[in-house]
Amino acid sequence: MTVSNAQPGTSGNGWESNPPRLAKRPTAGFEDREAHRDLATPTIKDTRWLGRMQGQNQICKSFIRTLVNLENIVILKFCRLEFGIIILLITGLTIKMEKNSNLELEQESDKPPSTRPQPARPWRVAVIANLKGETPLPIDGPADAGAEFDRKETIDAICTSISSDGHKSYFLPADSTLPDAIRKLNPDICFNIAEGLGGDAREAQVPALLEMLHIPYTASRVLANAIALDKTMTKRIWRDRGLPIAEFQEFVHGSEPLSPMLHFPLFTKPAREGTGMGVDDKAIINNMRELRQRVSWIIKEYQQPALVEEYLPGREFTIGVLGREDARLYSRRPDLYRSDGFHRFNALEVDASQSVTPGIYSHVAKTLSNADEGVPGFICPAVVTRQLGEKLHRLAVIAHKAIGSLDISRVDMRMDSIGQPKLIEINTLPGLTPGFSDLCVIAASEGISYRDLILEILYLGASRYKLLQTAAYGPFSNEALKSRKVRESVVVRS
């Protein structure tokens, strides 16, 4: 920092057109006006001395610096003692301040730039969900209706994680009161985990409402949520993309002829449900009679088509997907992500061989806690070869992107009879019950805390609506990522 009294029309040091104004102590007893002139006005001798220096400003300054550095006071020979000491002290002070300022700048430049995204201010975050025991269920619904709804403990854990980062969190139930509640709260962003109420695309209800009200929200948007709930449509898209899936057929009436591409044993489930709803120990079909009975039961009980597919006898895995291409720019943990913008979670293997429904990861099996009898085995990280692990992650990310999912999802796969993984389904609103839901178990297995998982989802969602300010510099800044992409493209071309 340089001390300067520069005025308009002067240089930075102010000496070219105006000499330094130095205070003089008045002599006692002077009463006339001349004696009480401005204390900052130099004497005639001082003015003459300063005038001689105006034309030699740079030389004098360099000379004074040299004298100060040598701790020499030879300057006193040029002028009277008092004035020389003042000049010396002021110059020395200026030099010291400049040195300190330069040192501070050097130390500041040595500090690594922050890469953490910064909200312009704390947010009002609405956590939107369907709460077990409080969300009305259809009178004529199936016995497992509402199985996908969340418990109060899950809502509290999400709110606590969000509030711990300085934001204010509020729970809003995803029912008919939601439109008015949103208008009243006027949140900055919504953390959406709502399953919706009825209909063939119910998981898209809350995103559609928020889109209409122009309110930011987390996770996938309307279309991806609608597609993911419709397992038949998801499989059609994956098939058209050339992704590995089991042969399948949708039954709308129950009387359709079985496709010649399908052979027993088969596996049946409702086409538009989650959390294992409609999946029990009778889900595996071994003959035509069982097929007709099961398909008719699903259509009547769940009032939707039945999905019939090739039974996959191999190991079952679930793969968490977190991120997108620019995730590093907005993540609180940019180190989590690879160059494609996605994190590689540990694969989780579900061993249902000894579960309450042997060989089937059923609805009942999904509701059991670790201490309950008949709970499936959960192995995380799964014991797989590096090649298989990479293949599982690659398939999960491609499947996630194929239906337009954003930021977070969980993809289920199962091995066929020759040990090749096939995609089963995708959940764009994966469960977030701490210590219980698959995604939370997966994150915990590699040291990612529940709080970090929730805040990653929140920040990735917020970044889509420009609610975050990213660092201008650092390894994950816009410029750094652009540079990295250029380098990587050059390597690929070569």
Short mmCIF file of C-alpha atoms in Angstrom, two decimals:
data_model
loop_
_atom_site.label_atom_id
_atom_site.label_comp_id
_atom_site.label_asym_id
_atom_site.label_seq_id
_atom_site.Cartn_x
_atom_site.Cartn_y
_atom_site.Cartn_z
CA MET A 1 0.00 0.00 0.00
CA THR A 2 1.43 3.41 -1.00
CA VAL A 3 0.67 6.55 0.98
CA SER A 4 -0.68 9.14 -1.43
CA ASN A 5 -2.36 12.52 -1.20
CA ALA A 6 -2.75 12.86 -4.95
CA GLN A 7 -5.32 15.43 -6.13
CA PRO A 8 -6.90 15.68 -9.60
CA GLY A 9 -4.29 16.75 -12.08
CA THR A 10 -1.37 15.36 -10.10
CA SER A 11 0.61 12.16 -10.29
CA GLY A 12 0.20 9.30 -7.82
CA ASN A 13 2.71 10.82 -5.42
CA GLY A 14 1.45 14.37 -5.80
CA TRP A 15 4.92 16.00 -6.07
CA GLU A 16 4.89 17.05 -9.74
CA SER A 17 2.54 20.02 -9.34
CA ASN A 18 2.17 20.27 -5.57
CA PRO A 19 5.02 19.91 -3.05
CA PRO A 20 4.40 17.90 0.12
CA ARG A 21 2.55 19.85 2.75
CA LEU A 22 4.39 19.45 6.07
CA ALA A 23 3.13 20.69 9.42
CA LYS A 24 5.19 23.30 11.32
CA ARG A 25 4.86 24.02 15.00
CA PRO A 26 3.83 27.72 15.57
CA THR A 27 6.12 29.88 17.66
CA ALA A 28 4.64 30.82 21.03
CA GLY A 29 3.43 34.43 21.33
CA PHE A 30 2.55 35.07 17.70
CA GLU A 31 -0.82 36.75 17.61
CA ASP A 32 -0.97 38.26 14.15
CA ARG A 33 -2.81 36.54 11.32
CA GLU A 34 0.42 35.78 9.44
CA ALA A 35 1.77 33.89 12.39
CA HIS A 36 -1.32 31.68 12.43
CA ARG A 37 -1.07 30.62 8.83
CA ASP A 38 -2.02 27.09 7.90
CA LEU A 39 0.08 24.71 9.95
CA ALA A 40 0.57 22.62 6.84
CA THR A 41 2.21 25.49 4.91
CA PRO A 42 6.03 25.17 4.72
CA THR A 43 8.40 28.05 5.39
CA ILE A 44 10.05 30.02 2.56
CA LYS A 45 13.29 28.05 3.00
CA ASP A 46 11.36 24.79 3.00
CA THR A 47 9.54 25.79 -0.17
CA ARG A 48 12.77 26.69 -1.93
CA TRP A 49 14.30 23.37 -0.90
CA LEU A 50 11.26 21.43 -2.09
CA GLY A 51 11.19 23.43 -5.31
CA ARG A 52 14.70 22.32 -6.15
CA MET A 53 13.54 18.74 -5.65
CA GLN A 54 10.49 18.93 -7.94
CA GLY A 55 12.51 18.50 -11.08
CA GLN A 56 14.53 15.68 -9.56
CA ASN A 57 11.72 13.77 -7.90
CA GLN A 58 12.64 10.25 -8.93
CA ILE A 59 16.34 10.76 -8.20
CA CYS A 60 15.60 12.14 -4.72
CA LYS A 61 13.18 9.36 -3.88
CA SER A 62 15.66 6.71 -4.95
CA PHE A 63 18.41 8.48 -3.03
CA ILE A 64 16.31 8.70 0.14
CA ARG A 65 15.35 5.00 -0.14
CA THR A 66 19.02 4.10 -0.43
CA LEU A 67 19.86 6.18 2.60
CA VAL A 68 17.07 4.63 4.63
CA ASN A 69 18.02 1.11 3.62
CA LEU A 70 21.62 1.86 4.69
CA GLU A 71 20.25 3.32 7.90
CA ASN A 72 22.19 6.48 7.03
CA ILE A 73 21.04 9.93 7.99
CA VAL A 74 23.35 11.81 5.69
CA ILE A 75 20.25 13.62 4.41
CA LEU A 76 20.57 15.82 7.46
CA LYS A 77 23.51 17.55 5.73
CA PHE A 78 21.17 18.85 3.01
CA CYS A 79 18.74 20.63 5.24
CA ARG A 80 18.31 21.74 8.72
CA LEU A 81 18.01 19.08 11.42
CA GLU A 82 14.29 19.30 12.19
CA PHE A 83 13.08 19.23 8.61
CA GLY A 84 15.50 16.46 7.68
CA ILE A 85 14.30 14.22 10.47
CA ILE A 86 10.68 14.70 9.42
CA ILE A 87 11.52 13.87 5.80
CA LEU A 88 13.47 10.82 6.91
CA LEU A 89 10.71 9.53 9.19
CA ILE A 90 7.96 10.01 6.62
CA THR A 91 9.97 8.37 3.85
CA GLY A 92 10.97 5.46 6.06
CA LEU A 93 7.37 4.98 7.16
CA THR A 94 6.19 5.01 3.54
CA ILE A 95 8.78 2.44 2.51
CA LYS A 96 7.93 0.21 5.46
CA MET A 97 4.23 0.40 4.62
CA GLU A 98 4.98 -0.45 0.99
CA LYS A 99 7.11 -3.42 2.04
CA ASN A 100 4.40 -4.68 4.42
CA SER A 101 1.76 -4.25 1.73
CA ASN A 102 3.84 -6.17 -0.81
CA LEU A 103 4.44 -8.92 1.73
CA GLU A 104 0.72 -9.19 2.45
CA LEU A 105 -0.04 -9.39 -1.27
CA GLU A 106 2.55 -12.12 -1.73
CA GLN A 107 1.14 -14.08 1.20
CA GLU A 108 -2.38 -13.62 -0.13
CA SER A 109 -1.36 -14.84 -3.58
CA ASP A 110 0.17 -17.94 -2.02
CA LYS A 111 -3.17 -18.98 -0.53
CA PRO A 112 -5.09 -21.50 -2.65
CA PRO A 113 -8.21 -19.90 -4.16
CA SER A 114 -11.54 -21.12 -2.81
CA THR A 115 -13.36 -23.54 -5.09
CA ARG A 116 -16.46 -23.82 -2.93
CA PRO A 117 -19.63 -22.42 -4.46
CA GLN A 118 -21.09 -19.54 -2.48
CA PRO A 119 -24.80 -18.70 -2.19
CA ALA A 120 -25.40 -14.96 -2.47
CA ARG A 121 -27.37 -15.29 0.78
CA PRO A 122 -28.92 -18.05 2.92
CA TRP A 123 -31.86 -19.77 1.22
CA ARG A 124 -35.38 -20.58 2.31
CA VAL A 125 -35.57 -24.27 1.45
CA ALA A 126 -38.86 -26.16 1.31
CA VAL A 127 -38.50 -29.91 1.78
CA ILE A 128 -41.45 -31.44 -0.09
CA ALA A 129 -42.46 -35.02 0.62
CA ASN A 130 -45.33 -37.41 1.26
CA LEU A 131 -45.30 -38.36 4.92
CA LYS A 132 -46.26 -41.85 6.06
CA GLY A 133 -49.39 -41.83 8.19
CA GLU A 134 -50.37 -38.30 7.17
CA THR A 135 -50.79 -38.58 3.39
CA PRO A 136 -54.31 -39.79 2.45
CA LEU A 137 -54.42 -43.13 0.64
CA PRO A 138 -57.00 -44.28 -1.94
CA ILE A 139 -59.77 -46.39 -0.41
CA ASP A 140 -59.61 -48.97 -3.20
CA GLY A 141 -55.79 -49.01 -3.34
CA PRO A 142 -53.55 -52.09 -2.91
CA ALA A 143 -52.42 -53.34 0.48
CA ASP A 144 -48.94 -51.82 0.04
CA ALA A 145 -50.20 -48.40 -1.07
CA GLY A 146 -48.07 -45.60 0.34
CA ALA A 147 -45.08 -47.90 0.85
CA GLU A 148 -42.83 -45.38 -0.90
CA PHE A 149 -43.80 -42.49 1.38
CA ASP A 150 -41.21 -41.12 3.80
CA ARG A 151 -41.07 -41.22 7.56
CA LYS A 152 -40.85 -38.12 9.73
CA GLU A 153 -37.30 -39.10 10.77
CA THR A 154 -36.19 -38.83 7.15
CA ILE A 155 -37.72 -35.36 6.74
CA ASP A 156 -36.12 -34.20 9.99
CA ALA A 157 -32.71 -35.50 8.93
CA ILE A 158 -32.88 -33.68 5.59
CA CYS A 159 -34.01 -30.43 7.23
CA THR A 160 -31.25 -30.67 9.83
CA SER A 161 -28.60 -31.19 7.13
CA ILE A 162 -29.82 -28.20 5.15
CA SER A 163 -30.05 -25.95 8.21
CA SER A 164 -26.51 -26.90 9.26
CA ASP A 165 -25.22 -25.05 6.19
CA GLY A 166 -26.85 -21.79 7.26
CA HIS A 167 -30.10 -22.09 5.34
CA LYS A 168 -33.66 -22.17 6.71
CA SER A 169 -35.60 -25.36 6.01
CA TYR A 170 -39.35 -25.95 6.08
CA PHE A 171 -41.36 -29.12 5.51
CA LEU A 172 -44.29 -28.91 3.10
CA PRO A 173 -46.52 -31.98 2.61
CA ALA A 174 -47.06 -32.95 -1.03
CA ASP A 175 -50.84 -32.97 -0.97
CA SER A 176 -53.66 -30.71 -2.20
CA THR A 177 -52.52 -27.92 0.14
CA LEU A 178 -49.11 -27.64 -1.55
CA PRO A 179 -49.88 -24.90 -4.13
CA ASP A 180 -51.11 -22.47 -1.46
CA ALA A 181 -48.32 -23.46 0.96
CA ILE A 182 -45.66 -22.76 -1.67
CA ARG A 183 -47.11 -19.35 -2.50
CA LYS A 184 -47.22 -18.46 1.18
CA LEU A 185 -43.67 -19.62 1.97
CA ASN A 186 -42.17 -18.36 -1.30
CA PRO A 187 -39.05 -20.55 -1.00
CA ASP A 188 -35.82 -19.91 -2.87
CA ILE A 189 -35.56 -23.61 -3.75
CA CYS A 190 -37.41 -26.84 -2.99
CA PHE A 191 -35.76 -30.10 -1.98
CA ASN A 192 -38.11 -32.54 -3.69
CA ILE A 193 -38.56 -36.15 -2.64
CA ALA A 194 -42.34 -36.30 -3.18
CA GLU A 195 -43.80 -39.50 -4.63
CA GLY A 196 -47.08 -37.86 -5.68
CA LEU A 197 -50.70 -38.87 -5.30
CA GLY A 198 -52.22 -41.16 -7.91
CA GLY A 199 -51.92 -41.22 -11.67
CA ASP A 200 -49.52 -42.81 -14.10
CA ALA A 201 -46.88 -40.10 -13.67
CA ARG A 202 -47.41 -39.10 -10.05
CA GLU A 203 -43.71 -38.57 -9.32
CA ALA A 204 -43.80 -35.73 -11.86
CA GLN A 205 -46.64 -33.87 -10.12
CA VAL A 206 -44.55 -31.72 -7.77
CA PRO A 207 -41.88 -30.89 -10.39
CA ALA A 208 -44.65 -29.84 -12.80
CA LEU A 209 -46.21 -27.57 -10.17
CA LEU A 210 -42.85 -25.99 -9.34
CA GLU A 211 -42.11 -25.46 -13.03
CA MET A 212 -45.43 -23.68 -13.43
CA LEU A 213 -44.69 -21.43 -10.44
CA HIS A 214 -41.09 -20.82 -11.61
CA ILE A 215 -39.61 -22.13 -8.37
CA PRO A 216 -36.23 -23.91 -8.39
CA TYR A 217 -36.06 -27.51 -7.15
CA THR A 218 -33.64 -30.41 -6.83
CA ALA A 219 -33.13 -33.66 -8.73
CA SER A 220 -34.76 -34.62 -12.03
CA ARG A 221 -37.31 -32.55 -13.87
CA VAL A 222 -40.84 -33.38 -15.00
CA LEU A 223 -40.26 -35.66 -17.98
CA ALA A 224 -37.49 -37.77 -16.44
CA ASN A 225 -39.56 -38.41 -13.30
CA ALA A 226 -42.55 -39.43 -15.40
CA ILE A 227 -40.48 -41.78 -17.55
CA ALA A 228 -38.63 -43.39 -14.63
CA LEU A 229 -41.88 -44.35 -12.91
CA ASP A 230 -43.09 -46.00 -16.12
CA LYS A 231 -40.80 -49.03 -16.23
CA THR A 232 -42.03 -50.15 -19.65
CA MET A 233 -41.31 -46.77 -21.24
CA THR A 234 -37.88 -46.69 -19.56
CA LYS A 235 -37.00 -50.08 -21.02
CA ARG A 236 -38.10 -49.01 -24.48
CA ILE A 237 -35.80 -45.99 -24.35
CA TRP A 238 -32.89 -48.06 -23.06
CA ARG A 239 -33.50 -50.68 -25.75
CA ASP A 240 -33.51 -48.02 -28.46
CA ARG A 241 -30.21 -46.71 -27.10
CA GLY A 242 -28.71 -50.19 -27.43
CA LEU A 243 -28.36 -50.71 -23.68
CA PRO A 244 -28.54 -54.25 -22.24
CA ILE A 245 -31.98 -55.12 -20.89
CA ALA A 246 -33.95 -58.32 -20.38
CA GLU A 247 -36.64 -59.19 -22.94
CA PHE A 248 -39.99 -57.79 -21.79
CA GLN A 249 -43.66 -57.38 -22.63
CA GLU A 250 -46.39 -55.17 -21.19
CA PHE A 251 -49.83 -56.63 -20.57
CA VAL A 252 -52.66 -54.10 -20.55
CA HIS A 253 -55.69 -56.42 -20.62
CA GLY A 254 -54.11 -59.69 -19.48
CA SER A 255 -55.29 -61.68 -22.50
CA GLU A 256 -52.48 -60.68 -24.88
CA PRO A 257 -50.51 -63.58 -26.37
CA LEU A 258 -47.08 -64.10 -24.87
CA SER A 259 -44.23 -62.82 -27.02
CA PRO A 260 -42.22 -65.63 -28.69
CA MET A 261 -39.08 -63.87 -27.39
CA LEU A 262 -40.05 -64.71 -23.81
CA HIS A 263 -39.49 -68.07 -22.18
CA PHE A 264 -40.22 -69.34 -18.67
CA PRO A 265 -39.29 -68.63 -15.99
CA LEU A 266 -40.50 -65.03 -16.14
CA PHE A 267 -40.71 -62.18 -13.67
CA THR A 268 -43.80 -59.98 -13.18
CA LYS A 269 -44.47 -56.67 -11.44
CA PRO A 270 -46.65 -53.54 -11.80
CA ALA A 271 -45.40 -51.31 -14.61
CA ARG A 272 -45.65 -48.05 -12.65
CA GLU A 273 -44.74 -48.62 -9.03
CA GLY A 274 -41.66 -48.38 -6.84
CA THR A 275 -40.26 -49.67 -3.54
CA GLY A 276 -40.94 -53.26 -4.60
CA MET A 277 -44.71 -52.72 -4.60
CA GLY A 278 -46.47 -55.68 -6.16
CA VAL A 279 -43.35 -57.84 -5.86
CA ASP A 280 -43.58 -60.88 -3.55
CA ASP A 281 -42.75 -64.57 -3.52
CA LYS A 282 -45.19 -65.14 -6.40
CA ALA A 283 -43.42 -62.75 -8.76
CA ILE A 284 -41.49 -65.56 -10.48
CA ILE A 285 -43.70 -67.28 -13.08
CA ASN A 286 -43.02 -70.81 -14.31
CA ASN A 287 -45.94 -71.57 -16.65
CA MET A 288 -48.81 -70.03 -18.62
CA ARG A 289 -51.43 -70.60 -15.92
CA GLU A 290 -49.36 -68.72 -13.35
CA LEU A 291 -48.72 -65.97 -15.89
CA ARG A 292 -52.44 -65.36 -16.55
CA GLN A 293 -53.30 -65.39 -12.87
CA ARG A 294 -50.51 -63.04 -11.88
CA VAL A 295 -51.01 -60.57 -14.72
CA SER A 296 -54.75 -60.38 -14.03
CA TRP A 297 -54.12 -59.79 -10.32
CA ILE A 298 -51.67 -56.93 -10.97
CA ILE A 299 -53.99 -55.20 -13.46
CA LYS A 300 -56.94 -55.41 -11.08
CA GLU A 301 -55.11 -54.65 -7.81
CA TYR A 302 -52.92 -51.80 -9.03
CA GLN A 303 -55.14 -50.55 -11.87
CA GLN A 304 -52.26 -50.38 -14.30
CA PRO A 305 -50.47 -52.62 -16.83
CA ALA A 306 -48.34 -55.56 -15.75
CA LEU A 307 -44.70 -55.77 -16.86
CA VAL A 308 -43.47 -59.27 -17.70
CA GLU A 309 -39.78 -59.83 -18.38
CA GLU A 310 -37.13 -62.49 -18.67
CA TYR A 311 -36.06 -63.74 -15.25
CA LEU A 312 -32.44 -62.90 -14.48
CA PRO A 313 -30.91 -65.52 -12.15
CA GLY A 314 -27.59 -63.79 -11.42
CA ARG A 315 -26.26 -61.33 -8.84
CA GLU A 316 -28.17 -58.10 -8.20
CA PHE A 317 -26.53 -54.68 -7.89
CA THR A 318 -27.68 -51.15 -7.25
CA ILE A 319 -25.51 -48.25 -8.41
CA GLY A 320 -25.79 -44.67 -7.17
CA VAL A 321 -25.39 -41.87 -9.72
CA LEU A 322 -24.39 -38.38 -8.57
CA GLY A 323 -23.38 -35.41 -10.71
CA ARG A 324 -23.49 -34.05 -14.24
CA GLU A 325 -20.98 -32.57 -16.69
CA ASP A 326 -20.39 -29.32 -14.77
CA ALA A 327 -20.78 -30.77 -11.25
CA ARG A 328 -17.26 -29.74 -10.21
CA LEU A 329 -18.12 -26.08 -10.62
CA TYR A 330 -20.94 -26.19 -8.09
CA SER A 331 -20.06 -29.01 -5.75
CA ARG A 332 -18.99 -28.49 -2.16
CA ARG A 333 -16.75 -31.51 -2.77
CA PRO A 334 -15.41 -31.13 -6.33
CA ASP A 335 -12.80 -33.79 -5.63
CA LEU A 336 -15.57 -36.40 -5.65
CA TYR A 337 -16.14 -36.16 -9.38
CA ARG A 338 -14.27 -37.55 -12.35
CA SER A 339 -13.60 -35.62 -15.54
CA ASP A 340 -17.04 -36.56 -16.93
CA GLY A 341 -18.68 -34.83 -13.95
CA PHE A 342 -19.99 -37.98 -12.23
CA HIS A 343 -18.98 -39.59 -8.96
CA ARG A 344 -18.25 -43.31 -8.89
CA PHE A 345 -20.03 -44.68 -5.84
CA ASN A 346 -19.20 -48.11 -4.50
CA ALA A 347 -21.44 -50.75 -6.04
CA LEU A 348 -23.90 -52.33 -3.60
CA GLU A 349 -24.82 -55.99 -4.01
CA VAL A 350 -28.18 -57.22 -2.75
CA ASP A 351 -28.05 -60.87 -1.71
CA ALA A 352 -31.66 -62.04 -1.43
CA SER A 353 -30.82 -65.75 -1.34
CA GLN A 354 -31.58 -65.94 2.39
CA SER A 355 -34.22 -63.21 2.54
CA VAL A 356 -37.84 -63.49 3.59
CA THR A 357 -38.57 -63.99 -0.13
CA PRO A 358 -35.60 -66.11 -1.31
CA GLY A 359 -34.13 -64.92 -4.59
CA ILE A 360 -36.50 -61.92 -4.76
CA TYR A 361 -35.84 -58.41 -3.49
CA SER A 362 -39.50 -57.94 -2.60
CA HIS A 363 -41.50 -55.15 -1.02
CA VAL A 364 -41.47 -56.93 2.35
CA ALA A 365 -37.69 -57.45 2.15
CA LYS A 366 -37.21 -53.74 1.45
CA THR A 367 -39.03 -52.76 4.63
CA LEU A 368 -36.88 -54.87 6.98
CA SER A 369 -34.13 -53.31 9.08
CA ASN A 370 -30.71 -54.89 9.51
CA ALA A 371 -31.73 -56.48 12.82
CA ASP A 372 -34.85 -58.15 11.42
CA GLU A 373 -35.00 -61.81 10.49
CA GLY A 374 -35.17 -62.42 6.76
CA VAL A 375 -33.48 -59.16 5.75
CA PRO A 376 -31.40 -59.51 2.57
CA GLY A 377 -27.63 -59.26 2.71
CA PHE A 378 -26.19 -55.91 1.65
CA ILE A 379 -22.57 -56.04 0.53
CA CYS A 380 -20.97 -52.65 -0.02
CA PRO A 381 -18.58 -52.28 -1.60
CA ALA A 382 -19.58 -55.26 -3.68
CA VAL A 383 -16.86 -57.81 -4.41
CA VAL A 384 -16.41 -57.38 -8.16
CA THR A 385 -13.52 -57.24 -10.58
CA ARG A 386 -12.29 -53.83 -11.65
CA GLN A 387 -13.57 -54.49 -15.16
CA LEU A 388 -17.07 -55.39 -13.94
CA GLY A 389 -17.15 -52.45 -11.55
CA GLU A 390 -16.30 -50.00 -14.35
CA LYS A 391 -18.92 -51.60 -16.57
CA LEU A 392 -21.63 -51.27 -13.91
CA HIS A 393 -20.84 -47.60 -13.37
CA ARG A 394 -20.67 -46.88 -17.09
CA LEU A 395 -24.05 -48.50 -17.69
CA ALA A 396 -25.59 -46.61 -14.76
CA VAL A 397 -24.44 -43.21 -16.01
CA ILE A 398 -25.57 -43.91 -19.59
CA ALA A 399 -28.95 -45.18 -18.37
CA HIS A 400 -29.30 -42.11 -16.13
CA LYS A 401 -28.59 -39.72 -19.00
CA ALA A 402 -30.68 -41.65 -21.53
CA ILE A 403 -33.97 -40.67 -19.87
CA GLY A 404 -32.83 -37.15 -18.97
CA SER A 405 -32.21 -37.68 -15.26
CA LEU A 406 -30.43 -34.87 -13.41
CA ASP A 407 -27.96 -34.80 -10.53
CA ILE A 408 -29.02 -37.91 -8.59
CA SER A 409 -30.52 -41.35 -9.21
CA ARG A 410 -30.09 -45.01 -8.38
CA VAL A 411 -29.90 -47.67 -11.09
CA ASP A 412 -30.71 -51.35 -10.44
CA MET A 413 -29.11 -54.17 -12.46
CA ARG A 414 -29.02 -57.93 -12.40
CA MET A 415 -26.74 -60.47 -14.09
CA ASP A 416 -28.16 -62.86 -16.66
CA SER A 417 -27.43 -66.57 -16.99
CA ILE A 418 -24.05 -65.94 -18.64
CA GLY A 419 -22.90 -63.31 -16.15
CA GLN A 420 -23.68 -60.15 -18.14
CA PRO A 421 -25.34 -57.21 -16.33
CA LYS A 422 -28.79 -56.13 -17.54
CA LEU A 423 -30.56 -52.91 -16.57
CA ILE A 424 -33.72 -53.43 -14.51
CA GLU A 425 -34.99 -49.97 -13.54
CA ILE A 426 -33.98 -46.49 -12.40
CA ASN A 427 -35.16 -44.44 -9.43
CA THR A 428 -34.88 -40.68 -9.99
CA LEU A 429 -36.05 -40.03 -6.41
CA PRO A 430 -34.00 -42.58 -4.45
CA GLY A 431 -34.75 -43.07 -0.78
CA LEU A 432 -32.82 -40.87 1.64
CA THR A 433 -33.46 -42.45 5.02
CA PRO A 434 -30.12 -42.23 6.88
CA GLY A 435 -28.52 -45.60 7.62
CA PHE A 436 -31.30 -47.48 5.82
CA SER A 437 -31.89 -46.41 2.20
CA ASP A 438 -29.57 -48.00 -0.36
CA LEU A 439 -28.07 -44.69 -1.52
CA CYS A 440 -27.30 -43.61 2.05
CA VAL A 441 -25.66 -46.96 2.80
CA ILE A 442 -23.58 -46.67 -0.36
CA ALA A 443 -22.42 -43.12 0.49
CA ALA A 444 -21.55 -44.08 4.06
CA SER A 445 -19.46 -47.03 2.84
CA GLU A 446 -16.95 -44.60 1.34
CA GLY A 447 -16.99 -41.96 4.05
CA ILE A 448 -19.50 -39.52 2.54
CA SER A 449 -21.60 -38.24 5.42
CA TYR A 450 -25.36 -37.98 5.21
CA ARG A 451 -25.06 -34.19 5.51
CA ASP A 452 -22.64 -34.00 2.58
CA LEU A 453 -24.91 -36.18 0.45
CA ILE A 454 -27.94 -33.97 1.10
CA LEU A 455 -26.01 -30.75 0.50
CA GLU A 456 -24.52 -32.10 -2.74
CA ILE A 457 -28.03 -32.75 -4.05
CA LEU A 458 -29.15 -29.30 -2.89
CA TYR A 459 -26.21 -27.42 -4.40
CA LEU A 460 -26.37 -29.27 -7.71
CA GLY A 461 -30.05 -28.39 -7.97
CA ALA A 462 -29.46 -24.76 -6.99
CA SER A 463 -26.74 -24.36 -9.61
CA ARG A 464 -29.25 -25.02 -12.40
CA TYR A 465 -31.05 -21.82 -11.44
CA LYS A 466 -27.96 -19.62 -10.95
CA LEU A 467 -28.34 -19.52 -7.18
CA LEU A 468 -24.61 -20.07 -6.69
CA GLN A 469 -21.51 -18.04 -7.30
CA THR A 470 -18.53 -20.14 -8.36
CA ALA A 471 -14.88 -19.32 -7.80
CA ALA A 472 -13.23 -17.40 -10.63
CA TYR A 473 -9.95 -19.24 -10.11
CA GLY A 474 -8.85 -22.64 -8.92
CA PRO A 475 -8.62 -26.17 -10.30
CA PHE A 476 -12.38 -26.42 -10.86
CA SER A 477 -13.14 -22.91 -12.13
CA ASN A 478 -14.73 -22.32 -15.54
CA GLU A 479 -11.40 -21.39 -17.08
CA ALA A 480 -9.60 -24.38 -15.59
CA LEU A 481 -12.24 -26.82 -16.79
CA LYS A 482 -12.27 -25.30 -20.26
CA SER A 483 -8.49 -25.60 -20.41
CA ARG A 484 -8.67 -29.21 -19.23
CA LYS A 485 -11.27 -30.05 -21.90
CA VAL A 486 -9.04 -28.56 -24.59
CA ARG A 487 -6.07 -30.61 -23.38
CA GLU A 488 -8.15 -33.78 -23.22
CA SER A 489 -9.53 -33.22 -26.74
CA VAL A 490 -5.99 -32.78 -28.06
CA VAL A 491 -4.93 -36.05 -26.44
CA VAL A 492 -7.90 -37.86 -27.96
CA ARG A 493 -7.20 -36.52 -31.45
CA SER A 494 -3.53 -37.47 -31.23
#
